[in-house]
Structure formats: C-alpha cells, structure tokens
mmCIF file of C-alpha atoms in Angstrom:
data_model
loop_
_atom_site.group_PDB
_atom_site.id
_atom_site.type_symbol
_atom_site.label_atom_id
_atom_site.label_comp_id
_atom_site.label_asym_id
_atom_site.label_seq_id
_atom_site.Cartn_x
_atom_site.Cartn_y
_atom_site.Cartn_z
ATOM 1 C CA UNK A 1 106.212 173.295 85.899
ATOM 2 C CA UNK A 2 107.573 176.414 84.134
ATOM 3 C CA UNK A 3 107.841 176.611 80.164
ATOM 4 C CA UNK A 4 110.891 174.579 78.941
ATOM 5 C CA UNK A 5 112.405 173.403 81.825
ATOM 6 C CA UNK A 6 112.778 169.682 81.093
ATOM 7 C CA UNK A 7 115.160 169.553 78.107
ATOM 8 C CA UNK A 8 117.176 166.989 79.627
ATOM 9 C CA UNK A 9 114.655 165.019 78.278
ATOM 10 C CA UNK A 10 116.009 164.244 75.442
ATOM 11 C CA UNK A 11 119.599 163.592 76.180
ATOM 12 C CA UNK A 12 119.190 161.098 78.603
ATOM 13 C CA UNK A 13 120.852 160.528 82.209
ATOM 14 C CA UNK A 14 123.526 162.287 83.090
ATOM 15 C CA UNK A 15 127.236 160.430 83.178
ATOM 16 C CA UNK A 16 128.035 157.328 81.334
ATOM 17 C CA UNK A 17 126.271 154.274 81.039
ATOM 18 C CA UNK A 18 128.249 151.756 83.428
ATOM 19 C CA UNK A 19 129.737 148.596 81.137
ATOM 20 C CA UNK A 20 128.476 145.100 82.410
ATOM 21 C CA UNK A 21 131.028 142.997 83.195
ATOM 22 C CA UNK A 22 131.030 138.870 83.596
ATOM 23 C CA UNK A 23 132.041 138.391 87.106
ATOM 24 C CA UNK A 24 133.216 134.802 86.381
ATOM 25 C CA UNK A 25 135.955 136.874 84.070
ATOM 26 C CA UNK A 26 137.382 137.492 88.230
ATOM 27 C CA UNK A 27 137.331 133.675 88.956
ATOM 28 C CA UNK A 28 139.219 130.556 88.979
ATOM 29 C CA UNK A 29 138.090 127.322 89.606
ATOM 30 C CA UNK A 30 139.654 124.419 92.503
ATOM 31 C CA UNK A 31 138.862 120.365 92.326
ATOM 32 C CA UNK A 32 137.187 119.830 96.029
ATOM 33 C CA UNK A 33 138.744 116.262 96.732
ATOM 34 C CA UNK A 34 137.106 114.273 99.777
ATOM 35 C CA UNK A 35 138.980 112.799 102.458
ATOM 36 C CA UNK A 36 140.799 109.273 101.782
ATOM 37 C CA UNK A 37 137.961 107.364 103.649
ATOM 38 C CA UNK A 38 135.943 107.513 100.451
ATOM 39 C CA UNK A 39 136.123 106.106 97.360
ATOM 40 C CA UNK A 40 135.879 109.210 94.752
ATOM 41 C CA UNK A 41 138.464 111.253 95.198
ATOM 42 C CA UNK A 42 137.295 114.221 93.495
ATOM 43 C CA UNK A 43 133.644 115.372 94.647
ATOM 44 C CA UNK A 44 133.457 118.506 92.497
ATOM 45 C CA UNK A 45 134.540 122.103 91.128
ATOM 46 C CA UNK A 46 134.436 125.430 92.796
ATOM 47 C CA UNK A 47 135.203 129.366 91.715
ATOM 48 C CA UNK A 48 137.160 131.786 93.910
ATOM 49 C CA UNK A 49 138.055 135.296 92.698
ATOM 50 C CA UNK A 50 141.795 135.070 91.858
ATOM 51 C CA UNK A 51 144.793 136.394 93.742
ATOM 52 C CA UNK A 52 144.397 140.247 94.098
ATOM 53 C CA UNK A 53 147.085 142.422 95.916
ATOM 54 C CA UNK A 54 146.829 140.929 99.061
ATOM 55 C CA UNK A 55 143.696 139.360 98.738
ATOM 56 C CA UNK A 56 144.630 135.485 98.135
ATOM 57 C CA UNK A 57 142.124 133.003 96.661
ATOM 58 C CA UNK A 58 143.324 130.102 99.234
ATOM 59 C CA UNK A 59 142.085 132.537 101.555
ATOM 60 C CA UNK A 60 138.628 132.564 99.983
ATOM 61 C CA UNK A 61 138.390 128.897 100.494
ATOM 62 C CA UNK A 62 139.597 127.551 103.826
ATOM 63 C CA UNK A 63 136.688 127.032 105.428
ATOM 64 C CA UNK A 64 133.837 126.578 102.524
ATOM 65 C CA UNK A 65 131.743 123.495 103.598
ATOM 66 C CA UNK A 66 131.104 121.478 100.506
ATOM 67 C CA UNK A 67 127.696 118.690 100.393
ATOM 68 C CA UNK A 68 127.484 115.655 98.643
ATOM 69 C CA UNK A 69 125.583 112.758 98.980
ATOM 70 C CA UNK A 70 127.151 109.676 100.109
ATOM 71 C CA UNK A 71 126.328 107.949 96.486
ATOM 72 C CA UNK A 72 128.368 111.002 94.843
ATOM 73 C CA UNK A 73 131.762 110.022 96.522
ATOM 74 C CA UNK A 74 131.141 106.025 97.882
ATOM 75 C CA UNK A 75 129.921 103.047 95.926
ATOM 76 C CA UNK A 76 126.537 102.182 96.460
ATOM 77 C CA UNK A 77 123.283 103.926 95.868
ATOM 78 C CA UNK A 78 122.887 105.233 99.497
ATOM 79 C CA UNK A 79 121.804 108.721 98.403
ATOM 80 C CA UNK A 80 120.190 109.934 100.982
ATOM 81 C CA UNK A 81 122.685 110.136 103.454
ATOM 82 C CA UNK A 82 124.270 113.879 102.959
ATOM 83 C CA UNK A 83 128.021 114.232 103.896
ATOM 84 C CA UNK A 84 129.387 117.633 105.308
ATOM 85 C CA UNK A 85 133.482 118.164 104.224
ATOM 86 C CA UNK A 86 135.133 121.277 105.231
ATOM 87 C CA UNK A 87 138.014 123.166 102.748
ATOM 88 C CA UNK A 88 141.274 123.037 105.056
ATOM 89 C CA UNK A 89 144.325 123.200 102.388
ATOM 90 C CA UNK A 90 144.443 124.441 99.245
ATOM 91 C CA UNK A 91 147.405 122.431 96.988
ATOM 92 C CA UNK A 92 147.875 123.846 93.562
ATOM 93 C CA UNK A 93 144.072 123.131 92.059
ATOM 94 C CA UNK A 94 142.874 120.824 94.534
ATOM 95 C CA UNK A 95 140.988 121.789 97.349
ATOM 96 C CA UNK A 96 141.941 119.110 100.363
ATOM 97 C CA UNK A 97 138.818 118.688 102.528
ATOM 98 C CA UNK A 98 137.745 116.684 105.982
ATOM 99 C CA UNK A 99 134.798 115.256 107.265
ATOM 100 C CA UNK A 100 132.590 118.000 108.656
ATOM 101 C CA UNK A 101 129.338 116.089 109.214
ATOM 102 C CA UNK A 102 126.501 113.910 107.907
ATOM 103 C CA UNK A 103 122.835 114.028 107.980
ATOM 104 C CA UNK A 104 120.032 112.431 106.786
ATOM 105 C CA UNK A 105 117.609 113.609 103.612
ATOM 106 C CA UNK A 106 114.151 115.119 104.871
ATOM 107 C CA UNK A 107 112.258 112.895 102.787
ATOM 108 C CA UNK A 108 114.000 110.071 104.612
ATOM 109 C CA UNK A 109 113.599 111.299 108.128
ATOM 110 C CA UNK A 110 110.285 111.894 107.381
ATOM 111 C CA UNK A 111 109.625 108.094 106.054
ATOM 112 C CA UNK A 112 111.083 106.454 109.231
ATOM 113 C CA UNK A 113 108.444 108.610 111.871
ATOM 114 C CA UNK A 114 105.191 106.698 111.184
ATOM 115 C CA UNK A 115 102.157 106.743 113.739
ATOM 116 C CA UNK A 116 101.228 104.377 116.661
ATOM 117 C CA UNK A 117 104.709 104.382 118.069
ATOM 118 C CA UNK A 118 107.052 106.372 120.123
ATOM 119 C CA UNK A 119 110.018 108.616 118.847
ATOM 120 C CA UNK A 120 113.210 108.962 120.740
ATOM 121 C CA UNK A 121 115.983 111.104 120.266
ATOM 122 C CA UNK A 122 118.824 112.169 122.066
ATOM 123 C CA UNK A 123 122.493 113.771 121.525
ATOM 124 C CA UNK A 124 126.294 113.453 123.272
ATOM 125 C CA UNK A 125 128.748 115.913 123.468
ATOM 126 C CA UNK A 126 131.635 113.438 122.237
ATOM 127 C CA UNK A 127 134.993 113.814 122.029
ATOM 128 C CA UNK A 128 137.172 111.153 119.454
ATOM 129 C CA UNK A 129 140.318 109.794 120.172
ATOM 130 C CA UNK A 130 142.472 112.925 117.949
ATOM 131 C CA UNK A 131 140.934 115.518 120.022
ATOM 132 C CA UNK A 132 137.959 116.140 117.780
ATOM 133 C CA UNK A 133 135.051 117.411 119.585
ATOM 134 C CA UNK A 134 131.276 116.111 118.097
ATOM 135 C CA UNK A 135 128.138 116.221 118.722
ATOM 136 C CA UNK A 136 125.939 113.175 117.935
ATOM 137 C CA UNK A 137 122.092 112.916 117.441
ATOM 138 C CA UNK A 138 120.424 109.531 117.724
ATOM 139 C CA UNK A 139 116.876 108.660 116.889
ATOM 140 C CA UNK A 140 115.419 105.579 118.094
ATOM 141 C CA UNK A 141 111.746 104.246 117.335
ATOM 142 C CA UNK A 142 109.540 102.124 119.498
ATOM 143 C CA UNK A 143 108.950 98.496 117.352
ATOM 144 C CA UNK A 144 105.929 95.880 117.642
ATOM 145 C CA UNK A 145 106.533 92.684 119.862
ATOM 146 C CA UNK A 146 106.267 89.431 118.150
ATOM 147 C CA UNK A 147 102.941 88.468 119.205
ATOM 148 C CA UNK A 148 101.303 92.283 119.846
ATOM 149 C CA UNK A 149 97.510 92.435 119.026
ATOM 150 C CA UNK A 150 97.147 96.129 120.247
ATOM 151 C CA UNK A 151 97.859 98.475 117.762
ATOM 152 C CA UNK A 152 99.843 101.096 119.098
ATOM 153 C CA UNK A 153 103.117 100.030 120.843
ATOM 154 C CA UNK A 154 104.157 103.543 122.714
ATOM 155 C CA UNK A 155 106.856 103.594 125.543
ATOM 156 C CA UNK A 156 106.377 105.096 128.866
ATOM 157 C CA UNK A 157 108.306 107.924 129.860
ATOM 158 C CA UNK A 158 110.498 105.600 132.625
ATOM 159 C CA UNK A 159 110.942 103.326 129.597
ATOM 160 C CA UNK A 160 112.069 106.125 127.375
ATOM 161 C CA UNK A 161 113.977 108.088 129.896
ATOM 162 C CA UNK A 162 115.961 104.551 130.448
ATOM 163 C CA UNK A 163 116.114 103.949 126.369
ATOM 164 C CA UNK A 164 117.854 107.514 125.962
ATOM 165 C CA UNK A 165 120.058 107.149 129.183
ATOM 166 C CA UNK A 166 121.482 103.727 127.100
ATOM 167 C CA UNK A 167 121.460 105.100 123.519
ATOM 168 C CA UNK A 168 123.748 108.016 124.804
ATOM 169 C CA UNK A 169 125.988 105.569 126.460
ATOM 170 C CA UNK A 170 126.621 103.295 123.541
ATOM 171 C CA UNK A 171 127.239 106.162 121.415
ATOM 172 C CA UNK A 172 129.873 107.748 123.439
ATOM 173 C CA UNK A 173 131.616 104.369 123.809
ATOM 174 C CA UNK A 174 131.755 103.998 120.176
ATOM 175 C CA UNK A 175 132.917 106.997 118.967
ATOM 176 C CA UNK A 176 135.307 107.661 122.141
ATOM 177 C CA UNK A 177 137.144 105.002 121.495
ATOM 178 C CA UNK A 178 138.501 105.474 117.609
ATOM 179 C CA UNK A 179 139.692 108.442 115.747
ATOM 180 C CA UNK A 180 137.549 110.331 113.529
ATOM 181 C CA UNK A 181 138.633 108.741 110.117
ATOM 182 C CA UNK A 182 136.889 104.988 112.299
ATOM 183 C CA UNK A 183 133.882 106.848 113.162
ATOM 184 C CA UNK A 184 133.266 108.229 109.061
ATOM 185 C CA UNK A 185 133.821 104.558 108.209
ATOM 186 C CA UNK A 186 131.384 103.503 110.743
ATOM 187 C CA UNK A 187 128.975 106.104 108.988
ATOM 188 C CA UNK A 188 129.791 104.754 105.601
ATOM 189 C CA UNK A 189 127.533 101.468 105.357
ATOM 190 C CA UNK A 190 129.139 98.037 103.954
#
C-alpha cells in the first residue's frame, strides 16, 4: 500500500448514516372475530400497514389464516384441538373470519398411537351442502376385545381395507348432508 493513501480512515463511511425507523409507526391494528358458531367473538389483534396510495390495508388482510385453539374461542378446556379461520371481510376494525380448518395438537396425536395395535387412516374429498369443497382425514385405532389374552390386537389388511372403505362412507354421509356452519358444530364437542 503506498504512503498515505488511507485517510478516509478517519472520517468514516462515505454518505449518511441511514435513520432507524419503528416499522410498527406504518401499522394499524384489526380485532379478528370468529365465526358465530363459537362462543368468543373476538379471537385476537392483528397489524397491517395502513392505507398507502393505492395500496389498501383490507387488501393486506383478506386471506390471512388466523389459529386458535378451540379453548381460546369455545367454553371448555379442549385445548388441543387447533381451529383454522380465514380473513374474508374487513368492517371498520373488525376482521370477519370463517372456518378454514381444524387439526389436532402433535402432542395429542402422538398420545393416541400406542404399540400392539393397528393404525388406520383415511381421507374424502367432500363436498357440504353450500358448495364448500373439504377434505377430511380420519384416524381409526384397532381396540382389545373383552375377553383378549393375546397381547397385540392388529387387523389384517382385508379387515382394514373393509374398516377404511366404511370410515370413508360414514364421513361423507355426515358432512354431505349439512352445511358447513353443522359440520364446525359437529367439530365443536358438547
């Protein structure tokens, strides 16, 4: 390096240093309300960057999936049922959602597979009454007869193919035959 090149050393980096700036300054915040089927109306909060040009906020949110568990917006301590609602109309502040979908929690899928029996599972293409189209998995679980001394009680695969043929039957006759706010009730224990 030649003899006093570097004297911009000193000064530091060239241009101005860039401000920081909060970018929750940019936001506004919408009440997510769940669907009438539940008992809380209001599951929660949620930021969108306001109204720019044309750029508008209710924009931003049609279509955010929001997840709660079933305790959060229903009475009863069933927490580990997750439910899926889907942003579809923005009113004023209030975010007016439907019923997207519902799983289970890992922990508790992983509590009802045990050993020494057989796992079935199976899904329908199903299509409700107001032209909603789901699609519905089932998990069924081989049980112990009354008076079984063996330990294991695993089905054979005629068994399970015939199992599966019935679960997907009764599952496309129940949810066939109502309208999607039925079949959320249905998933909503008593």
């Amino acid at each position: 390096m030649a003899v006093g090149k570097n004297k911009r050393l000193s000064r530091g980096k060239k241009g101005s240093k860039k401000k920081i700036v909060d970018p929750f300054v940019k936001k506004e915040w919408y009440d997510v309300k769940a669907p009438i089927m539940f008992d809380t109306r209001v599951v929660g909060k949620t930021p969108v960057t306001k109204t720019t040009g044309k750029k508008l906020a209710s924009d931003g949110l049609k279509g955010r999936v929001v997840e709660c568990a079933l305790a959060d917006i229903h009475k009863g301590d069933t927490a580990f049922r997750k439910f899926k609602l889907i942003i579809e109309e923005v009113q004023g502040r209030d975010c007016l959602t439907n019923f997207h979908g519902m799983s289970l929690t890992t922990d508790k899928l992983r509590s009802l597979v045990k050993k020494w029996q057989t796992l079935i599972e199976a899904y329908v293409d199903v299509r409700t009454t107001d032209n909603y189209l789901l699609r519905v998995f089932v998990a069924g679980f081989t049980n112990r007869s009354q008076n079984q001394v063996k330990k294991c009680n695993y089905a054979q695969s005629s068994q399970i193919r015939t199992i599966r043929r019935k679960m997907v039957e009764v599952v496309h006759k129940e949810v066939s035959a109502g309208d999607l706010k039925e079949l959320v009730t249905k998933l909503i224990p008593d």
